[in-house]
PDB file of C-alpha atoms in Angstrom:
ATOM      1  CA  UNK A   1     -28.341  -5.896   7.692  1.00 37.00           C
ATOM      2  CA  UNK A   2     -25.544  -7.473   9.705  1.00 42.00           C
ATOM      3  CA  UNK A   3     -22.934  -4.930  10.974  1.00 47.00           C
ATOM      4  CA  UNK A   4     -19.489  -5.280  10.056  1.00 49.00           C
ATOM      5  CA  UNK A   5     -17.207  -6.462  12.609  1.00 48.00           C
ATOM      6  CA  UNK A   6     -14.159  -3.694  13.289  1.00 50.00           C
ATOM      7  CA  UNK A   7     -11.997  -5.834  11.951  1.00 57.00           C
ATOM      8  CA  UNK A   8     -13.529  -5.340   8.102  1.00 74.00           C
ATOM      9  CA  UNK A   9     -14.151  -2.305   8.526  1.00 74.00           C
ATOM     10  CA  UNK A  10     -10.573  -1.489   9.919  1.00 78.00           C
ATOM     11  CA  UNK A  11      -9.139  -3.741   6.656  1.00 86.00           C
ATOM     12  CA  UNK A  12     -11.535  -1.439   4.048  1.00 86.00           C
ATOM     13  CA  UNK A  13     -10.509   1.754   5.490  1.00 86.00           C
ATOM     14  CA  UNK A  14      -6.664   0.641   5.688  1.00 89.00           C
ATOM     15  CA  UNK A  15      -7.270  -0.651   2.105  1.00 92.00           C
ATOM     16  CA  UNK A  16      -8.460   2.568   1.030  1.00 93.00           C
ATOM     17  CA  UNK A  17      -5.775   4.653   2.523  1.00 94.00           C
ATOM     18  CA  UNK A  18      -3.366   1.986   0.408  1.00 95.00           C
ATOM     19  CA  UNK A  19      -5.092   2.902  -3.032  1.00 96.00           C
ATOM     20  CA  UNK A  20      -4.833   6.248  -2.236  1.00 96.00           C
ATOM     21  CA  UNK A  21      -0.777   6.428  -0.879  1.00 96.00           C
ATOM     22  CA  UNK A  22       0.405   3.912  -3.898  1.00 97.00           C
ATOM     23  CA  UNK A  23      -1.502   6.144  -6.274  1.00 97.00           C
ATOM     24  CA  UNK A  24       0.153   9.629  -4.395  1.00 96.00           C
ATOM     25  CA  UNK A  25       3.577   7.482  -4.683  1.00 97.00           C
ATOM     26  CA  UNK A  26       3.728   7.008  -7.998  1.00 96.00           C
ATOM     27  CA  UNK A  27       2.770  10.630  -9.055  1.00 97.00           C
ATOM     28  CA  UNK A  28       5.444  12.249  -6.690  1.00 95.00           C
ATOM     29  CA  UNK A  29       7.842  10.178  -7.604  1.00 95.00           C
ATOM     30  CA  UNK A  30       7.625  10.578 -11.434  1.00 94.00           C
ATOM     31  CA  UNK A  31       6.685   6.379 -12.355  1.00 94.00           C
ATOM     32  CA  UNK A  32       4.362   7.704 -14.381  1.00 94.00           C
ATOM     33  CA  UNK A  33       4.587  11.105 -16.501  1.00 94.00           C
ATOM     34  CA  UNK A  34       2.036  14.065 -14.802  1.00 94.00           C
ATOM     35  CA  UNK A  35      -0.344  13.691 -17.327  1.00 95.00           C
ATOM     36  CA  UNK A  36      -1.634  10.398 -16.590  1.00 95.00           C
ATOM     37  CA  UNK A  37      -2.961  11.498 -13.296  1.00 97.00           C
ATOM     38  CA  UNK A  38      -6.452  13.476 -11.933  1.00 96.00           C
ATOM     39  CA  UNK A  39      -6.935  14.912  -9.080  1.00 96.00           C
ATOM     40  CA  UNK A  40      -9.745  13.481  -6.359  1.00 95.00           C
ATOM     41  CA  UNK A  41     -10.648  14.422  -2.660  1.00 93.00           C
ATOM     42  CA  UNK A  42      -9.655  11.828   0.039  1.00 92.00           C
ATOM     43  CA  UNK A  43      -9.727  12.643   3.559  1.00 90.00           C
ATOM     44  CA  UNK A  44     -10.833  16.486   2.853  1.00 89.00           C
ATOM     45  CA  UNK A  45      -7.806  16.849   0.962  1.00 92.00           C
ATOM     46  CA  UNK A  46      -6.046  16.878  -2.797  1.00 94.00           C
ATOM     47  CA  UNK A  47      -4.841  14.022  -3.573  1.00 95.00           C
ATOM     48  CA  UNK A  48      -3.485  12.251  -7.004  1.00 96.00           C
ATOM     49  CA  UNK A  49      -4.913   9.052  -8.718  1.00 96.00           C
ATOM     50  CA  UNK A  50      -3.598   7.460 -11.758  1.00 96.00           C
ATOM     51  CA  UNK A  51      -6.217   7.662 -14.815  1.00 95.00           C
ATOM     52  CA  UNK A  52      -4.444   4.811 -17.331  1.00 93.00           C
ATOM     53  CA  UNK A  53      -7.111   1.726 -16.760  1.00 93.00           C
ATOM     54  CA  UNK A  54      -4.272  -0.908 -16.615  1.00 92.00           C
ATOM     55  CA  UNK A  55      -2.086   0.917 -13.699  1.00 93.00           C
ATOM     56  CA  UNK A  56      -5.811   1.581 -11.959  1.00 93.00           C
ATOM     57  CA  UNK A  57      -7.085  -2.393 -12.455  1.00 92.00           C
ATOM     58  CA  UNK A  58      -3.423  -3.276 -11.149  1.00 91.00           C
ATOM     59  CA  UNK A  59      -3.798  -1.445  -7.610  1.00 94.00           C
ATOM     60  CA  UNK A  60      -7.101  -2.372  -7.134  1.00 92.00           C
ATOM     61  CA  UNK A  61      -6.558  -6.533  -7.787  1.00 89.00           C
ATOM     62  CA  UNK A  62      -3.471  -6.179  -5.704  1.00 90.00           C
ATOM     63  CA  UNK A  63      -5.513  -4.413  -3.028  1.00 91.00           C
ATOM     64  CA  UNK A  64      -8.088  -7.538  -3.416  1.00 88.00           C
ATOM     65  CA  UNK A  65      -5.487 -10.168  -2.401  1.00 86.00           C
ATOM     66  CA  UNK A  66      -4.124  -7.024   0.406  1.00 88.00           C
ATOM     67  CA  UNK A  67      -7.361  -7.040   2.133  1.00 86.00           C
ATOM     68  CA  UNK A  68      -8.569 -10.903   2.132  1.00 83.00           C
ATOM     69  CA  UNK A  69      -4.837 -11.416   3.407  1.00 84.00           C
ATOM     70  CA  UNK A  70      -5.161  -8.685   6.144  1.00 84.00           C
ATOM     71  CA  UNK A  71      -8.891 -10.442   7.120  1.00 82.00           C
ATOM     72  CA  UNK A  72      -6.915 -13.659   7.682  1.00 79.00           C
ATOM     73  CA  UNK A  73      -4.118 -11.919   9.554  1.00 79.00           C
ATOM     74  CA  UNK A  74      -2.050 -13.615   6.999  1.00 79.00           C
ATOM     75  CA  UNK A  75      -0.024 -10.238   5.731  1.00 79.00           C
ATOM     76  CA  UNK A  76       0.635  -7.214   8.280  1.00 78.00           C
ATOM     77  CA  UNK A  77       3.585  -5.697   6.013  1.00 89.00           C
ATOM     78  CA  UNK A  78       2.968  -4.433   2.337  1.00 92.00           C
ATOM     79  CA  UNK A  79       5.483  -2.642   0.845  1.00 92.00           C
ATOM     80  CA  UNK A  80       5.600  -0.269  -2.087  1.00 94.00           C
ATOM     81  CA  UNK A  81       9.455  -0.944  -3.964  1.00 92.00           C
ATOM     82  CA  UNK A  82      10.838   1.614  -6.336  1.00 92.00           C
ATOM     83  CA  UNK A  83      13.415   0.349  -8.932  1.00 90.00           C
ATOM     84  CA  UNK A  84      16.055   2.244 -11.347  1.00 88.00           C
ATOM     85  CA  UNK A  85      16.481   1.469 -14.630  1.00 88.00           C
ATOM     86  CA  UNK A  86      18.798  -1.396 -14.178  1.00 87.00           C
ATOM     87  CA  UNK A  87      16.300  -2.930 -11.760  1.00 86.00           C
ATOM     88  CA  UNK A  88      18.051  -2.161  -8.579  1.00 85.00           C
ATOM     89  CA  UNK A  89      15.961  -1.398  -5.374  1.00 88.00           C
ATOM     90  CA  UNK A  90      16.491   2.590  -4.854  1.00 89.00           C
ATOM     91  CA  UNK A  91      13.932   3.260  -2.199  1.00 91.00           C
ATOM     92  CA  UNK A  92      10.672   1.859  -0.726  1.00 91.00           C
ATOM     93  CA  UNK A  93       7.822   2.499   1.101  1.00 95.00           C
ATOM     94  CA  UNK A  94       6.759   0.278   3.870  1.00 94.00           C
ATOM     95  CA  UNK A  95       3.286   0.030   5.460  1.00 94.00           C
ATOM     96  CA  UNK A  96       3.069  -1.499   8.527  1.00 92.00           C
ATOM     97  CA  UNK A  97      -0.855  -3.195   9.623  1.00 89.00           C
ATOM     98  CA  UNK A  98      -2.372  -4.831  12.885  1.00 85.00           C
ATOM     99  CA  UNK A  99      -5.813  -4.640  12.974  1.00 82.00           C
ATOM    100  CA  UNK A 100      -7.493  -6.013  16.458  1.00 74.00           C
ATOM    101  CA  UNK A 101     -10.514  -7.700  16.688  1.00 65.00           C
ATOM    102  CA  UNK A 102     -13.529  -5.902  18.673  1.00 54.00           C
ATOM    103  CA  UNK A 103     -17.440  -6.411  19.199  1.00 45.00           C
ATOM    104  CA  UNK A 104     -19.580  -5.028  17.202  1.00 48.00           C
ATOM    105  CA  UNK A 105     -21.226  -1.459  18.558  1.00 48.00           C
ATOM    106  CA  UNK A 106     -24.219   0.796  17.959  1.00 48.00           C
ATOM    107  CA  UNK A 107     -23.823   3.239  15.286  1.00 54.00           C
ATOM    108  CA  UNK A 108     -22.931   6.017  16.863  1.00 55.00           C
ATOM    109  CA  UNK A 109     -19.971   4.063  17.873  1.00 63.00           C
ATOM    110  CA  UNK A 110     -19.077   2.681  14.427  1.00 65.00           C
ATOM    111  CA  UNK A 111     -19.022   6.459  13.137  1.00 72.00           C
ATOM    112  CA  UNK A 112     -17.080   7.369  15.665  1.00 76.00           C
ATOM    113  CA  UNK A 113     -14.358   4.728  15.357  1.00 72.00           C
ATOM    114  CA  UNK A 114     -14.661   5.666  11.494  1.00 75.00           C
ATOM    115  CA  UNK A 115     -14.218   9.118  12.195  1.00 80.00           C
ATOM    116  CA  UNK A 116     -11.139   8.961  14.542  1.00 81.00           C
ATOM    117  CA  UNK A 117      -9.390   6.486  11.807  1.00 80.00           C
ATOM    118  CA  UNK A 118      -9.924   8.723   8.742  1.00 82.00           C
ATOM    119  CA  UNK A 119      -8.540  11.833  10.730  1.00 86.00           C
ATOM    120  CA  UNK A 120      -5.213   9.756  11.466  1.00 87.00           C
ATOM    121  CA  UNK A 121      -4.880   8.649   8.458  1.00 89.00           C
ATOM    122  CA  UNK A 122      -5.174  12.495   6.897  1.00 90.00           C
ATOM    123  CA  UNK A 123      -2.262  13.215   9.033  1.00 92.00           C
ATOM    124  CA  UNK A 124      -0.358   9.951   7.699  1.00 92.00           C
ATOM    125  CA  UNK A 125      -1.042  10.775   4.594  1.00 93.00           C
ATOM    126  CA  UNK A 126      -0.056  14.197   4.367  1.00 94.00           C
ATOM    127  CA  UNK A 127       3.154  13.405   6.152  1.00 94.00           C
ATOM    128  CA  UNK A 128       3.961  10.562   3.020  1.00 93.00           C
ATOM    129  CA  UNK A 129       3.114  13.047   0.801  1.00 93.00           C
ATOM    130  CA  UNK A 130       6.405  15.626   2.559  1.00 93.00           C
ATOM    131  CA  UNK A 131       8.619  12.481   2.905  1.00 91.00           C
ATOM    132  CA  UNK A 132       7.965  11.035  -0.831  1.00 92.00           C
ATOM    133  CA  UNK A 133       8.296  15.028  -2.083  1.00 91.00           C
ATOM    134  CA  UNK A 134      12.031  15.524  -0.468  1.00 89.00           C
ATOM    135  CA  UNK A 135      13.648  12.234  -2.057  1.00 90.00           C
ATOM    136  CA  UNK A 136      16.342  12.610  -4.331  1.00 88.00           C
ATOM    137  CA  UNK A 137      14.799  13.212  -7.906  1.00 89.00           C
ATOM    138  CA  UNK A 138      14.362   9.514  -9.438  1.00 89.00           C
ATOM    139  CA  UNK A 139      16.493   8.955 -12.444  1.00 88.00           C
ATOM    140  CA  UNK A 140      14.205   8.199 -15.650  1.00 90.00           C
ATOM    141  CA  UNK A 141      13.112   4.719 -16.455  1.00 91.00           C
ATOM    142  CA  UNK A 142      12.243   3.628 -12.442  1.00 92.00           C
ATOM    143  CA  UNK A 143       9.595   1.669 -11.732  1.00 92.00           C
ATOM    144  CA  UNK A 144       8.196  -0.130  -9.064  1.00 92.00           C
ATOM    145  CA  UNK A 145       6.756  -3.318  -7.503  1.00 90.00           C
ATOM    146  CA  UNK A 146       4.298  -3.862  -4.767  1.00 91.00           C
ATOM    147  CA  UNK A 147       5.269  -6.485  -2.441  1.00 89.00           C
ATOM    148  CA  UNK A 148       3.366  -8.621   0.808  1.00 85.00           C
ATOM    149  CA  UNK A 149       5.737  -9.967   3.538  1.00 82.00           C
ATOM    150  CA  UNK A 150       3.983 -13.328   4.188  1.00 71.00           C
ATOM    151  CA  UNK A 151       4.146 -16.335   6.052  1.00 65.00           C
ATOM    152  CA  UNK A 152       5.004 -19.415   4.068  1.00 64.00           C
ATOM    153  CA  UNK A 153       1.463 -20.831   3.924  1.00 63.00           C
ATOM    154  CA  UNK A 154       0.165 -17.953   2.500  1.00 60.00           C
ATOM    155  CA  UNK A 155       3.107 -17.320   0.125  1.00 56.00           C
ATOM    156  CA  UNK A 156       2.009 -21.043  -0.893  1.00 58.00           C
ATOM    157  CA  UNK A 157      -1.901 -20.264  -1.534  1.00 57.00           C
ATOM    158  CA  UNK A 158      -1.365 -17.312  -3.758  1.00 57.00           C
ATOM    159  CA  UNK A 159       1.047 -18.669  -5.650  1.00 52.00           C
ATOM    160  CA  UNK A 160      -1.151 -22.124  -6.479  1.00 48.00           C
ATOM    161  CA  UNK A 161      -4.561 -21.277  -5.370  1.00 49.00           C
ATOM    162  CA  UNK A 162      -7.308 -19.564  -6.807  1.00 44.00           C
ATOM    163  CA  UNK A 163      -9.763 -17.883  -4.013  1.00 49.00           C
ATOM    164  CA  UNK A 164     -12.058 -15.373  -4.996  1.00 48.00           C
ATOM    165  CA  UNK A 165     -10.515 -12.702  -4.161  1.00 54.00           C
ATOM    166  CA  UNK A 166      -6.652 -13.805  -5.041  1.00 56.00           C
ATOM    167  CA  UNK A 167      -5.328 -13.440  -8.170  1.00 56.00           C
ATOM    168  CA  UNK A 168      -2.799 -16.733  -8.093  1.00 51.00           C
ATOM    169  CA  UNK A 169      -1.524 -15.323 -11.977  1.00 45.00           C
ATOM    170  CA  UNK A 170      -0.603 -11.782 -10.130  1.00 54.00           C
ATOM    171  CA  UNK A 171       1.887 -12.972  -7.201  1.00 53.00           C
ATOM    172  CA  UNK A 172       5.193 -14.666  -7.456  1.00 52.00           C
ATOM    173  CA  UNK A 173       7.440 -15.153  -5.014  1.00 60.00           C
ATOM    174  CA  UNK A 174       9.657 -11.973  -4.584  1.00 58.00           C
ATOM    175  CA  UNK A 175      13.330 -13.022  -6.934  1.00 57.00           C
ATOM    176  CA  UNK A 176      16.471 -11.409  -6.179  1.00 53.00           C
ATOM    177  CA  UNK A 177      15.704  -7.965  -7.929  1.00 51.00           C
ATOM    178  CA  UNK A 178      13.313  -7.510  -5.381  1.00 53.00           C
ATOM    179  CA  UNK A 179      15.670  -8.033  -2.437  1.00 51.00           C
ATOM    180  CA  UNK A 180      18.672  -5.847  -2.422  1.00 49.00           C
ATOM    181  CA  UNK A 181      21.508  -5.829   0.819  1.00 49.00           C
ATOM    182  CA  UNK A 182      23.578  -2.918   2.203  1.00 49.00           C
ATOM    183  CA  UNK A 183      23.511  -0.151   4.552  1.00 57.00           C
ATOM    184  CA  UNK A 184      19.908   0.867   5.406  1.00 54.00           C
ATOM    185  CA  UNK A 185      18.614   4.924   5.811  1.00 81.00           C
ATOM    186  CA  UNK A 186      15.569   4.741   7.654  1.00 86.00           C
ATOM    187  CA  UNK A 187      13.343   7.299   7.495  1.00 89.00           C
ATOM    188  CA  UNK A 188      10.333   6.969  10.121  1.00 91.00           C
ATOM    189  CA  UNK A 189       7.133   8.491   8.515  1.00 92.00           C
ATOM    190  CA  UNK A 190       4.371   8.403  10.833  1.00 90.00           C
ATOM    191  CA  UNK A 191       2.725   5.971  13.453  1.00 90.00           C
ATOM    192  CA  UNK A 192      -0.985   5.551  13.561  1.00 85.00           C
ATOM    193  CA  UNK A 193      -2.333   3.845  16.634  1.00 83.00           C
ATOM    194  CA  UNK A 194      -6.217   3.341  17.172  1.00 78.00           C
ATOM    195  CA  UNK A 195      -8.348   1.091  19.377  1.00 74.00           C
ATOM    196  CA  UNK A 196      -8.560  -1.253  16.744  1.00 76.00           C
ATOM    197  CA  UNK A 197      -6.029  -0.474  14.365  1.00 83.00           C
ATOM    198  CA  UNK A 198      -2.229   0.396  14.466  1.00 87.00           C
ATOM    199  CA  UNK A 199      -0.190   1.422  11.103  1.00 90.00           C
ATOM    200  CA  UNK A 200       3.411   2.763  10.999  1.00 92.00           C
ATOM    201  CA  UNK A 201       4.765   4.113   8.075  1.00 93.00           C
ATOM    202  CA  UNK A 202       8.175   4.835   6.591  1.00 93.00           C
ATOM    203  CA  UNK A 203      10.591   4.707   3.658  1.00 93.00           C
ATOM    204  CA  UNK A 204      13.973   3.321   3.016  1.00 90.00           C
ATOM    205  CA  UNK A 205      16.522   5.144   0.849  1.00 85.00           C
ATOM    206  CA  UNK A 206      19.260   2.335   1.214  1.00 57.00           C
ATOM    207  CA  UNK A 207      19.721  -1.115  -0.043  1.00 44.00           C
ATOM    208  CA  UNK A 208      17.683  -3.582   2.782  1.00 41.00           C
ATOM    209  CA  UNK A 209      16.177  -7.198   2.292  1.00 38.00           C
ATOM    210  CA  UNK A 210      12.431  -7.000   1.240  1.00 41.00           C
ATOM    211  CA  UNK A 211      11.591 -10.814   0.607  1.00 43.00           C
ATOM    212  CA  UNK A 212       8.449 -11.636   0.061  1.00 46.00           C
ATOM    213  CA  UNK A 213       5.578 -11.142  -3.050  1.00 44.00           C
ATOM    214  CA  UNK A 214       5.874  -9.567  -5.707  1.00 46.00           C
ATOM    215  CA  UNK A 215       3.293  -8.207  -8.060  1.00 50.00           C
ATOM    216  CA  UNK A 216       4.867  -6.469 -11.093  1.00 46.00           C
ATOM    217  CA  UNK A 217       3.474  -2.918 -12.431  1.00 48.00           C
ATOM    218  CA  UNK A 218       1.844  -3.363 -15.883  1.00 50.00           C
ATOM    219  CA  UNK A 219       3.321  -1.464 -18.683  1.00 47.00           C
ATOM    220  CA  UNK A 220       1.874   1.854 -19.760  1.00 48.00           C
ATOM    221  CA  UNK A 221       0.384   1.488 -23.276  1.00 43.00           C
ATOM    222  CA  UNK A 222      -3.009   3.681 -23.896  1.00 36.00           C
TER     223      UNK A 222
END
């Protein structure tokens, strides 16, 4: 069997760390009520998934159209948007990609590389997990979007095309309730930086442009 180059495998394992950190955002910050949620073992640690099948098939088909972007180098920023009640932008969470292409290595290597990545991003996620935990207390009624900073070609395919693994019927481009202006609170998260992958991390508590795509959160009906 053909080895994967370190480019898939850095896109699975930064894929994974996404479901994982959208899934820990939305139980810390109270989208969805406590009960909704299980508790699974990532990266030798506790961490929170959603259990409602429509929030679950959401993140994953967004992730699908996340990692074929990433692959094509076509999306580097993905960002996680939080929005009040009125649909104002309140905070988001920004996740920051570039994954290098490498030759492929013997498997001691590969495990190695593996290794090394899933310890960083441990770290990265455990230092979300403070950040996201010391925001303000959301008010009730926020939810969120999940957007992709694109270029225009790519905006252009998801919105019209229909690839195997892009849902066209789950991106639009991002409308003004996804964009929001202001003064900006940064708050730096954590950097990752690998031989073959780099990811930063961090939220913003202030109003700040976030054009780009914009795939909706279903509704939560059991």
């Amino acid at each position: 069997m053909a080895k994967k180059s370190k480019v898939s495998l850095g896109v699975d394992v930064v894929c994974e760390f996404l479901e994982v950190a959208f899934h820990q955002l939305l139980y810390i910050r109270d989208i969805y009520p406590p009960a909704v949620f299980g508790r699974r073992r990532m990266y030798g640690i506790s961490v929170k998934m959603c259990l409602h099948p429509d929030v679950a098939a959401y993140i994953t088909k967004v992730l699908e159209t996340v990692c074929y972007c990433m692959e094509t180098r076509a999306v580097e920023t993905v960002l996680l948007v939080v929005k009040n009640k009125s649909g104002e932008v309140v905070e988001q969470f920004v996740f920051e990609a570039a994954i290098s292409p490498a030759q492929q290595h013997a498997d001691d290597a590969e495990d190695a590389f593996l290794l090394e990545l899933e310890a960083a991003l441990r770290s990265s996620l455990l230092r979300l997990t403070t950040c996201a935990s010391e925001l303000p207390r959301l008010e009730a009624g926020a939810t969120f979007a999940i957007l992709l900073k694109a270029r225009i070609d790519t905006a252009e395919k998801l919105s019209v095309q229909s690839a195997a693994k892009v849902n066209p019927m789950l991106w639009v481009e991002a409308n003004d309730g996804d964009r929001s202006g202001g003064q900006l609170r940064l708050l730096p998260i954590n950097s990752l930086a690998s031989p073959h992958v780099k990811l930063q991390l961090f939220a913003q508590t202030a109003d700040a442009y976030t054009g780009g795509l914009s795939a909706a959160k279903p509704s939560l009906d059991w």
